Coordinates of N, CA and C in Angstrom, one line a residue:
M1 N -189.7 -134.8 174.2 CA -189.3 -133.8 172.9 C -189.2 -134.4 171.8
T2 N -190.2 -134.1 170.6 CA -189.2 -134.7 169.5 C -188.5 -134.3 168.7
T3 N -187.7 -135.4 168.0 CA -186.6 -135.2 166.9 C -186.6 -133.7 166.3
V4 N -187.6 -133.7 165.5 CA -187.6 -132.0 164.8 C -187.6 -130.8 165.9
Q5 N -188.1 -131.0 167.0 CA -188.0 -129.7 167.8 C -186.5 -129.7 168.7
T6 N -186.1 -131.0 168.8 CA -184.5 -131.0 169.0 C -183.9 -130.4 167.8
N7 N -184.2 -130.6 166.6 CA -183.1 -130.4 165.6 C -183.3 -128.6 165.7
N8 N -184.9 -128.2 165.8 CA -185.0 -126.9 165.8 C -184.2 -125.9 166.6
Q9 N -184.2 -126.5 167.9 CA -183.7 -126.0 169.2 C -182.2 -126.0 168.8
S10 N -181.6 -127.1 168.5 CA -180.0 -126.9 168.2 C -179.8 -126.0 166.8
Q11 N -180.3 -126.1 166.0 CA -180.3 -125.0 164.9 C -180.6 -123.8 165.9
S12 N -181.4 -123.1 166.5 CA -181.5 -122.2 167.1 C -180.4 -121.8 168.1
N13 N -180.0 -122.6 168.8 CA -178.6 -122.5 169.8 C -177.4 -122.1 168.8
T14 N -177.1 -122.9 167.8 CA -176.0 -122.6 166.9 C -176.3 -121.1 166.1
S15 N -177.0 -120.8 165.8 CA -177.6 -119.7 164.9 C -177.0 -118.6 166.1
E16 N -177.6 -118.7 167.2 CA -177.7 -117.7 168.3 C -176.1 -117.3 168.9
Q17 N -175.6 -118.7 168.8 CA -174.2 -118.7 169.0 C -173.1 -117.7 168.0
W18 N -173.6 -118.0 166.8 CA -172.7 -117.9 165.8 C -173.0 -116.0 165.9
F19 N -174.1 -115.7 166.1 CA -174.4 -114.3 166.3 C -174.0 -113.4 167.5
D20 N -173.8 -114.3 168.4 CA -173.1 -113.6 169.6 C -171.7 -113.7 169.2
D21 N -171.5 -114.6 168.6 CA -169.6 -114.8 168.6 C -169.3 -113.4 167.5
L22 N -170.0 -113.3 166.4 CA -169.9 -112.5 165.5 C -169.9 -110.8 166.2
V23 N -170.6 -110.6 166.9 CA -171.1 -109.5 167.7 C -169.7 -109.2 168.6
A24 N -169.3 -110.2 169.2 CA -168.2 -110.2 170.1 C -167.0 -109.7 169.3
T25 N -166.9 -110.5 168.1 CA -165.6 -110.0 167.3 C -165.6 -108.8 166.7
L26 N -166.8 -108.6 166.3 CA -166.9 -106.6 166.0 C -166.7 -106.0 167.0
R27 N -167.2 -105.8 168.2 CA -166.8 -105.3 169.4 C -165.3 -105.3 169.7
T28 N -164.7 -106.7 169.8 CA -163.5 -106.5 169.8 C -162.7 -105.6 168.8
H29 N -163.0 -105.7 167.5 CA -162.3 -105.0 166.6 C -162.4 -104.0 166.8
Q30 N -163.8 -102.9 167.2 CA -164.0 -101.7 167.5 C -163.2 -101.3 168.6
L31 N -162.8 -101.8 169.5 CA -162.2 -101.7 170.5 C -160.5 -101.7 170.1
M32 N -160.2 -102.4 169.5 CA -159.0 -102.6 169.0 C -158.3 -101.0 167.8
I33 N -159.7 -100.6 167.4 CA -159.2 -99.7 165.9 C -159.6 -98.3 167.0
E34 N -160.4 -98.1 168.0 CA -160.2 -97.3 168.7 C -159.1 -96.9 169.6
T35 N -158.3 -97.9 170.3 CA -157.2 -98.0 171.2 C -156.1 -98.1 169.9
Q36 N -156.0 -98.0 168.8 CA -155.2 -98.2 167.9 C -154.2 -99.3 168.1
T37 N -154.8 -100.3 168.4 CA -154.0 -101.7 168.7 C -154.4 -102.7 167.5
A38 N -155.2 -102.3 166.4 CA -155.5 -103.0 165.4 C -154.4 -103.4 164.4
N39 N -154.3 -104.4 164.0 CA -153.3 -104.3 162.9 C -153.7 -103.9 161.8
E40 N -153.0 -103.6 160.8 CA -153.1 -103.1 159.5 C -154.4 -103.6 158.6
D41 N -154.0 -104.8 158.4 CA -155.5 -105.7 157.5 C -156.5 -105.0 158.1
T42 N -156.7 -105.2 159.6 CA -158.1 -105.2 160.2 C -158.5 -103.8 160.0
R43 N -157.8 -102.6 160.3 CA -158.1 -101.3 160.2 C -158.3 -101.3 158.6
T44 N -158.0 -101.7 157.7 CA -157.8 -101.5 156.2 C -159.1 -102.0 155.8
I45 N -159.6 -103.3 156.3 CA -161.0 -103.7 156.1 C -162.0 -103.0 156.7
Y46 N -161.8 -102.5 157.7 CA -163.1 -101.8 158.5 C -162.9 -100.2 157.4
N47 N -162.1 -99.7 157.2 CA -161.8 -98.4 156.7 C -162.7 -98.6 155.2
I48 N -162.8 -99.8 154.9 CA -163.2 -100.0 153.3 C -164.7 -100.0 153.6
L49 N -165.0 -100.7 154.5 CA -166.6 -101.3 154.9 C -167.1 -99.9 155.3
M50 N -166.6 -98.9 155.9 CA -167.0 -97.6 156.5 C -167.2 -96.8 155.5
G51 N -166.1 -97.0 154.8 CA -166.3 -95.9 153.5 C -167.3 -96.0 152.8
G52 N -168.1 -96.9 152.5 CA -169.3 -97.2 152.0 C -169.5 -97.1 150.4
N53 N -168.1 -97.4 150.0 CA -167.9 -98.0 148.2 C -168.4 -99.2 148.1
P54 N -169.8 -99.8 147.7 CA -170.2 -101.3 147.4 C -169.2 -101.9 146.3
L55 N -168.7 -101.1 145.3 CA -167.9 -101.6 144.6 C -166.5 -102.3 144.9
Y56 N -166.1 -101.3 145.6 CA -164.6 -101.5 146.3 C -164.7 -102.8 147.3
V57 N -165.8 -102.8 148.0 CA -166.1 -103.9 149.0 C -166.6 -105.4 148.2
A58 N -167.2 -105.1 147.0 CA -167.6 -106.5 146.3 C -166.3 -106.6 145.7
H59 N -165.0 -105.8 145.0 CA -164.1 -106.2 144.9 C -163.0 -106.9 145.9
L60 N -162.7 -106.6 146.9 CA -162.3 -106.9 148.2 C -162.8 -108.4 148.8
S61 N -164.0 -108.2 148.2 CA -164.4 -109.8 149.0 C -164.3 -110.8 147.7
R62 N -164.3 -110.5 146.6 CA -164.1 -111.4 145.5 C -162.6 -111.6 145.5
S63 N -161.6 -110.7 145.7 CA -160.3 -111.3 145.9 C -159.8 -112.3 147.0
V64 N -160.3 -112.0 148.1 CA -160.2 -112.5 149.4 C -160.9 -114.2 149.1
S65 N -162.2 -114.0 148.9 CA -162.9 -115.5 148.5 C -162.0 -116.4 147.3
Q66 N -161.4 -115.3 146.3 CA -160.5 -116.2 145.3 C -159.5 -116.8 145.9
R67 N -158.7 -116.0 146.6 CA -157.4 -116.5 147.0 C -157.9 -117.7 148.1
Q68 N -158.9 -117.7 148.9 CA -159.2 -119.0 150.0 C -159.8 -120.2 148.9
I69 N -160.4 -119.9 147.9 CA -160.7 -120.9 147.2 C -159.6 -121.7 146.6
I70 N -158.8 -120.9 145.9 CA -157.4 -121.4 145.2 C -156.4 -121.8 146.1
S71 N -156.2 -121.4 147.3 CA -155.6 -122.3 148.3 C -156.3 -123.7 148.7
S72 N -157.6 -123.6 148.7 CA -158.1 -124.7 149.3 C -157.9 -125.9 147.8
I73 N -157.9 -125.3 146.6 CA -157.9 -126.5 145.4 C -156.6 -126.9 145.7
L74 N -155.1 -126.0 145.9 CA -154.1 -126.5 145.7 C -153.8 -127.3 146.8
W75 N -154.3 -127.2 147.9 CA -153.9 -127.9 149.1 C -154.5 -129.5 148.9
D76 N -155.9 -129.4 148.3 CA -156.5 -130.7 148.1 C -155.8 -131.4 146.8
Y77 N -155.3 -130.8 145.8 CA -154.5 -131.5 145.2 C -153.4 -132.2 145.2
L78 N -152.7 -131.1 146.0 CA -151.2 -131.8 146.4 C -151.5 -133.0 147.7
K79 N -152.7 -132.9 148.2 CA -152.8 -134.1 149.3 C -153.0 -135.2 148.2
T80 N -153.8 -135.3 147.2 CA -154.3 -136.1 146.3 C -153.3 -136.6 145.7
I81 N -152.3 -135.9 145.0 CA -151.1 -136.3 144.6 C -150.0 -136.7 145.2
K82 N -150.1 -136.5 146.6 CA -148.8 -136.9 147.4 C -147.8 -138.1 147.3
D83 N -148.6 -138.8 146.9 CA -147.9 -140.2 146.6 C -147.3 -140.3 145.4
I84 N -147.7 -139.5 144.2 CA -147.1 -139.7 143.0 C -146.4 -138.5 142.8
K85 N -145.3 -138.6 141.8 CA -144.1 -137.5 141.8 C -143.9 -137.4 140.3
P86 N -144.6 -136.2 139.8 CA -144.2 -135.7 138.2 C -142.7 -135.4 138.5
Q87 N -142.0 -135.5 137.4 CA -140.8 -134.7 137.4 C -140.9 -133.1 137.8
K88 N -141.9 -132.8 137.0 CA -142.1 -130.9 137.5 C -143.4 -130.9 137.5
L89 N -143.4 -129.6 138.1 CA -144.9 -129.6 138.8 C -144.9 -127.9 138.9
A90 N -146.1 -127.2 138.1 CA -146.2 -125.9 138.2 C -147.6 -125.4 138.3
F91 N -148.1 -124.3 138.6 CA -149.2 -123.8 138.9 C -149.6 -122.6 138.2
D92 N -150.7 -122.0 138.2 CA -151.0 -120.9 137.3 C -152.6 -120.7 137.9
Y93 N -153.2 -119.5 137.9 CA -154.6 -119.3 137.8 C -155.0 -118.1 137.5
N94 N -156.6 -118.2 137.0 CA -156.9 -117.0 136.6 C -158.5 -117.0 137.3
D95 N -159.3 -116.0 137.0 CA -160.2 -115.4 137.5 C -161.4 -116.9 137.8
S96 N -160.9 -117.9 137.3 CA -162.3 -119.2 137.2 C -161.2 -120.6 137.4
E97 N -160.2 -120.6 137.3 CA -159.4 -121.7 137.1 C -158.0 -121.9 137.9
V98 N -157.5 -123.0 138.2 CA -156.2 -123.5 138.4 C -155.7 -124.0 137.2
L99 N -154.6 -123.8 136.9 CA -153.7 -124.6 135.7 C -152.6 -125.0 136.1
V100 N -152.5 -126.3 135.8 CA -151.4 -127.2 136.1 C -150.9 -127.5 135.1
W101 N -149.6 -127.5 135.3 CA -148.7 -127.9 134.3 C -147.6 -129.0 134.8
A102 N -147.5 -130.3 134.2 CA -146.7 -131.4 134.9 C -146.0 -132.1 133.7
Q103 N -144.8 -132.5 134.0 CA -143.9 -132.8 133.3 C -143.8 -134.5 133.8
I104 N -144.1 -135.6 132.9 CA -143.8 -137.1 133.6 C -142.8 -137.5 132.5
D105 N -142.4 -138.8 133.1 CA -141.8 -139.6 132.1 C -142.3 -140.0 130.8
E106 N -141.4 -140.5 129.8 CA -142.4 -141.0 128.7 C -142.9 -142.0 128.9
H107 N -143.9 -142.2 128.4 CA -144.9 -143.3 128.0 C -145.6 -143.6 129.8
D108 N -145.4 -142.9 130.8 CA -145.8 -143.1 131.8 C -147.4 -142.8 132.2
E109 N -148.4 -143.7 131.4 CA -149.6 -143.8 131.3 C -150.2 -143.8 132.8
Q110 N -150.0 -144.6 133.6 CA -150.3 -144.3 134.8 C -150.2 -143.4 135.7
L111 N -149.4 -142.6 135.8 CA -148.9 -141.4 136.1 C -149.9 -140.4 135.6
E112 N -149.6 -140.6 134.2 CA -150.7 -139.4 133.8 C -152.3 -139.5 133.8
K113 N -152.8 -140.8 133.9 CA -154.2 -141.2 134.3 C -154.4 -140.6 135.9
Q114 N -153.5 -140.9 136.8 CA -153.3 -140.3 138.2 C -153.5 -138.9 138.3
L115 N -152.9 -138.2 137.5 CA -153.1 -136.8 137.3 C -154.2 -136.1 137.1
Y116 N -154.8 -136.9 135.9 CA -156.2 -136.5 135.2 C -157.2 -137.2 136.4
L117 N -157.3 -137.8 137.0 CA -158.4 -138.2 138.2 C -158.2 -137.3 139.2
A118 N -157.1 -136.7 139.6 CA -156.8 -135.9 140.8 C -157.6 -134.4 140.0
E119 N -157.5 -134.1 138.8 CA -158.1 -133.1 138.0 C -159.4 -133.2 138.4
A120 N -160.1 -134.6 138.1 CA -161.8 -134.6 138.0 C -161.9 -134.5 139.6
A121 N -161.5 -135.0 140.6 CA -161.8 -135.1 141.8 C -161.8 -133.3 142.4
I122 N -160.8 -132.6 141.9 CA -160.9 -131.2 142.0 C -162.1 -130.4 141.2
N123 N -162.3 -131.1 140.3 CA -163.4 -130.3 139.3 C -164.9 -130.5 140.3
A124 N -164.9 -131.7 140.6 CA -166.1 -132.4 141.2 C -166.1 -131.3 142.5
K125 N -165.2 -131.2 143.1 CA -165.7 -130.4 144.4 C -165.5 -128.9 144.4
Y126 N -164.9 -128.6 143.5 CA -164.9 -127.0 143.1 C -165.8 -126.3 142.1
H127 N -166.1 -126.7 141.5 CA -166.9 -126.5 140.2 C -168.1 -125.7 140.9
Q128 N -168.5 -126.2 141.9 CA -170.1 -125.6 142.4 C -169.9 -124.2 143.0
Y129 N -168.3 -123.8 143.3 CA -167.9 -122.4 143.5 C -167.3 -121.5 142.4
G130 N -167.6 -122.0 141.3 CA -166.9 -121.3 140.2 C -165.5 -121.5 139.7
F131 N -165.0 -122.6 140.1 CA -163.6 -122.9 139.9 C -163.6 -124.1 139.2
D132 N -162.5 -124.4 138.5 CA -162.1 -125.6 137.9 C -160.6 -125.6 137.8
M133 N -160.0 -126.5 137.4 CA -158.7 -127.2 137.3 C -158.4 -127.7 135.8
T134 N -157.7 -127.3 135.0 CA -157.0 -127.7 133.8 C -155.7 -128.1 133.9
S135 N -155.4 -129.3 133.5 CA -154.1 -129.7 133.5 C -153.3 -129.9 131.9
M136 N -152.2 -129.5 132.1 CA -151.4 -129.9 130.8 C -150.1 -130.6 131.1
I137 N -150.5 -131.7 130.7 CA -149.3 -132.9 130.9 C -148.4 -133.2 130.0
V138 N -147.0 -132.9 130.0 CA -146.1 -132.9 129.0 C -144.9 -134.2 129.3
E139 N -144.7 -135.0 128.3 CA -143.6 -136.0 128.7 C -142.1 -135.6 128.4
S140 N -141.1 -136.1 129.3 CA -140.0 -135.5 129.3 C -139.3 -135.3 127.9
C141 N -139.7 -136.2 127.0 CA -139.4 -136.2 125.6 C -139.6 -135.1 124.9
D142 N -140.6 -134.5 125.2 CA -141.2 -133.1 124.4 C -140.3 -132.3 124.5
N143 N -139.1 -131.8 125.4 CA -138.6 -131.0 125.9 C -139.2 -129.6 125.8
V144 N -140.4 -129.5 126.6 CA -141.0 -128.1 126.8 C -140.5 -127.6 128.1
T145 N -140.4 -126.7 128.2 CA -140.1 -125.8 129.5 C -141.2 -125.7 130.0
I146 N -141.6 -125.5 131.2 CA -142.4 -124.6 132.2 C -142.6 -123.4 131.5
P147 N -143.9 -122.8 131.3 CA -144.4 -121.3 130.4 C -144.1 -120.5 131.9
N148 N -143.5 -119.1 131.3 CA -143.2 -118.2 132.2 C -144.4 -117.8 133.1
H149 N -145.3 -117.7 132.7 CA -146.5 -117.5 133.7 C -146.7 -118.4 135.1
Y150 N -146.2 -119.7 134.8 CA -146.5 -120.8 135.7 C -145.6 -120.3 136.8
K151 N -145.9 -120.9 138.0 CA -145.1 -120.9 139.1 C -144.6 -121.9 139.7
P152 N -143.0 -122.5 139.5 CA -143.0 -124.0 139.5 C -143.1 -124.5 141.1
Y153 N -143.7 -125.8 141.2 CA -143.9 -126.2 142.6 C -142.8 -126.9 143.1
V154 N -142.0 -126.6 144.4 CA -141.1 -127.3 145.2 C -141.4 -127.8 146.2
S155 N -141.3 -129.2 146.2 CA -141.6 -129.7 147.4 C -140.8 -130.0 148.4

């Protein structure tokens, strides 16, 4: 068997397994809904899908994907800066970006550079999904408080 045939067979098996798993999950959810053992989230999702309102389905899909992407961005960012400690750190987000507010010591150019490099790494990874990160870095001598709409991060 050639490498191309092996790859095609492997992809076919993977595809078949994925569809089998999907159908099994759908049947499990169907049984749970019919026996009233499904949790509220599962019932809600299927009621929306079966309701036939494509705009609401799109809205729900966007909301779920936005939460997933933002969670991934924050996780990756915090892993990237785990060894550096700004004095204060806070986050906000909107439809297409995660906002970072960081307070550092006066003239700590090394930390500032590391924070911007972390932002660049996030942007390189997540821009393809329609999300970017924007950082606001202030020094302690600026005497600026965290803006009200940001959520402080406490490690």
